[in-house]
Short mmCIF file of C-alpha atoms in Angstrom, two decimals:
data_model
loop_
_atom_site.label_atom_id
_atom_site.label_comp_id
_atom_site.label_asym_id
_atom_site.label_seq_id
_atom_site.Cartn_x
_atom_site.Cartn_y
_atom_site.Cartn_z
CA MET A 3 18.68 -22.38 24.02
CA LEU A 4 22.05 -20.69 23.57
CA THR A 5 24.70 -22.86 22.17
CA ARG A 6 28.28 -22.02 21.61
CA ARG A 7 27.66 -22.17 18.08
CA SER A 8 24.71 -19.73 18.03
CA PHE A 9 26.75 -17.32 20.51
CA LEU A 10 29.71 -17.22 18.07
CA ILE A 11 27.38 -16.51 15.25
CA SER A 12 25.31 -13.35 17.02
CA ALA A 13 28.55 -12.17 18.27
CA ALA A 14 30.25 -11.97 15.10
CA ALA A 15 27.02 -10.59 13.19
CA THR A 16 26.87 -7.63 15.88
CA PRO A 17 29.32 -5.28 14.77
CA LEU A 18 27.67 -5.60 11.35
CA ALA A 19 24.30 -4.84 12.64
CA THR A 20 25.75 -2.02 14.67
CA SER A 21 27.32 -0.49 11.71
CA ALA A 22 23.98 -0.67 9.39
CA ARG A 23 22.11 0.73 11.90
CA ALA A 24 24.23 3.71 12.69
CA GLU A 25 24.42 4.74 8.98
CA GLU A 26 20.47 4.70 9.10
CA GLU A 27 20.10 6.68 12.20
CA MET A 28 17.02 8.75 12.34
CA ILE A 29 17.96 12.59 11.27
CA LYS A 30 15.77 15.45 11.34
CA VAL A 31 15.33 17.59 8.44
CA ARG A 32 16.39 20.56 10.54
CA ASP A 33 19.62 18.74 11.13
CA LEU A 34 20.57 18.90 7.71
CA TYR A 35 21.07 22.62 7.38
CA GLU A 36 23.40 25.20 9.68
CA ARG A 37 21.29 26.59 12.42
CA ARG A 38 22.27 29.92 11.26
CA GLY A 39 21.88 30.82 7.40
CA ASN A 40 21.18 28.85 4.51
CA GLY A 41 24.30 26.70 4.44
CA LEU A 42 24.74 22.70 5.01
CA SER A 43 25.54 21.27 8.39
CA GLU A 44 28.51 19.46 8.99
CA LEU A 45 26.37 16.25 9.55
CA ALA A 46 25.22 16.63 5.99
CA THR A 47 27.85 16.77 4.54
CA GLY A 48 29.45 14.11 6.49
CA LEU A 49 26.46 11.61 5.43
CA GLU A 50 26.46 12.70 1.60
CA GLY A 51 26.30 9.73 -0.51
CA LYS A 52 25.52 7.52 2.60
CA ARG A 53 21.76 6.02 3.13
CA ILE A 54 19.91 7.89 5.79
CA ARG A 55 16.40 7.90 7.57
CA VAL A 56 14.45 10.99 7.66
CA GLU A 57 11.23 11.82 9.44
CA GLY A 58 8.80 14.28 8.71
CA TYR A 59 5.72 15.20 6.26
CA MET A 60 4.80 15.17 2.70
CA ALA A 61 3.90 18.27 1.06
CA PRO A 62 1.17 18.33 -1.27
CA PRO A 63 2.77 16.89 -4.88
CA LEU A 64 3.59 19.03 -7.71
CA LYS A 65 2.47 16.42 -9.86
CA ALA A 66 0.37 13.15 -10.33
CA GLU A 67 1.76 9.94 -10.45
CA SER A 68 5.39 11.11 -9.73
CA ASN A 69 8.26 9.54 -7.97
CA PHE A 70 9.24 12.60 -6.60
CA PHE A 71 7.78 14.41 -3.46
CA VAL A 72 9.15 17.10 -0.74
CA LEU A 73 9.34 16.08 2.59
CA THR A 74 8.92 18.91 5.41
CA ARG A 75 9.78 19.31 9.28
CA ARG A 76 6.07 20.04 9.79
CA PRO A 77 2.72 19.39 8.14
CA MET A 78 2.31 22.28 5.14
CA ALA A 79 -1.00 22.35 3.34
CA VAL A 80 0.18 24.56 0.70
CA CYS A 81 3.68 24.74 -1.57
CA PRO A 82 6.72 25.39 0.56
CA PHE A 83 9.08 24.75 -2.06
CA CYS A 84 8.50 27.30 -4.72
CA GLU A 85 11.48 29.09 -4.62
CA THR A 86 14.77 29.81 -6.60
CA GLU A 87 18.19 28.34 -5.57
CA ALA A 88 19.07 31.21 -3.49
CA GLU A 89 15.99 31.30 -1.42
CA TRP A 90 15.98 27.57 -0.80
CA PRO A 91 14.20 26.98 2.64
CA ASN A 92 16.07 25.37 5.22
CA ASP A 93 13.50 22.97 6.78
CA ILE A 94 12.76 20.64 3.61
CA LEU A 95 14.13 17.84 1.66
CA ALA A 96 13.42 16.26 -1.70
CA VAL A 97 12.82 12.93 -2.00
CA TYR A 98 13.07 10.55 -5.19
CA ALA A 99 11.22 7.25 -4.32
CA LYS A 100 12.07 4.13 -5.85
CA ARG A 101 8.20 3.81 -7.26
CA VAL A 102 5.28 6.14 -7.92
CA VAL A 103 4.29 7.86 -4.74
CA GLU A 104 1.16 7.28 -3.14
CA VAL A 105 0.17 10.59 -1.53
CA THR A 106 -0.03 10.49 2.07
CA PRO A 107 -2.40 13.17 3.93
CA PHE A 108 0.03 16.32 4.64
CA ASN A 109 -0.90 15.93 8.76
CA VAL A 110 0.50 12.15 8.69
CA LYS A 111 4.23 11.52 9.68
CA ILE A 112 6.42 9.29 7.89
CA VAL A 113 9.79 8.18 7.71
CA THR A 114 11.75 8.13 4.65
CA SER A 115 15.17 6.30 4.01
CA GLY A 116 17.50 6.92 0.85
CA VAL A 117 20.77 8.08 -0.04
CA LEU A 118 21.69 11.50 0.70
CA GLU A 119 22.64 13.86 -2.37
CA LEU A 120 23.73 17.26 -1.88
CA GLY A 121 23.95 20.59 -4.48
CA ALA A 122 21.63 22.13 -7.06
CA TYR A 123 19.47 19.70 -9.18
CA LYS A 124 16.72 20.64 -11.12
CA ASP A 125 14.07 17.77 -12.14
CA PRO A 126 13.66 17.52 -15.80
CA ASP A 127 10.08 16.65 -15.37
CA THR A 128 8.65 19.12 -13.11
CA GLY A 129 11.48 22.06 -12.87
CA PHE A 130 11.72 21.73 -9.64
CA LEU A 131 15.05 22.76 -8.10
CA SER A 132 16.57 20.98 -5.13
CA MET A 133 19.89 21.40 -3.13
CA VAL A 134 19.44 18.43 -0.71
CA ARG A 135 17.66 15.47 -1.61
CA LEU A 136 17.16 11.66 -1.06
CA ALA A 137 17.68 9.24 -3.92
CA ASP A 138 16.57 5.73 -4.48
CA ALA A 139 14.28 6.30 -1.76
CA SER A 140 11.44 4.35 0.12
CA PHE A 141 8.93 5.42 2.79
CA ALA A 142 6.35 4.30 5.04
#
């Protein structure tokens, strides 16, 4: 039963819920990069520092029991990211999880959520260089 009180509470909460959903709208890995060249898209630069959701596939890990993995736009059974900064592929995203990563088979689609960070960063444990990454991330 809808009472006046429950209506007012839900009406007040609607803009907040809409805003939170907009910040975590599903993004595709390819949308973070320019269509031509290796630059970042306006969408990526506009979302820097914000929490986003990205769908993709977990690439085989560099190291066991790590809180880091690479998200790819399509399933990859081999290392897609063993490149230099100048050769960074424009279809991957480094993901730094909140917990140790339980490896997901390379051909199973997952959704990650984290804070978008841009710019060169070299992981101190693996030496992996990322140009685009999610920090404080979770995935399912």
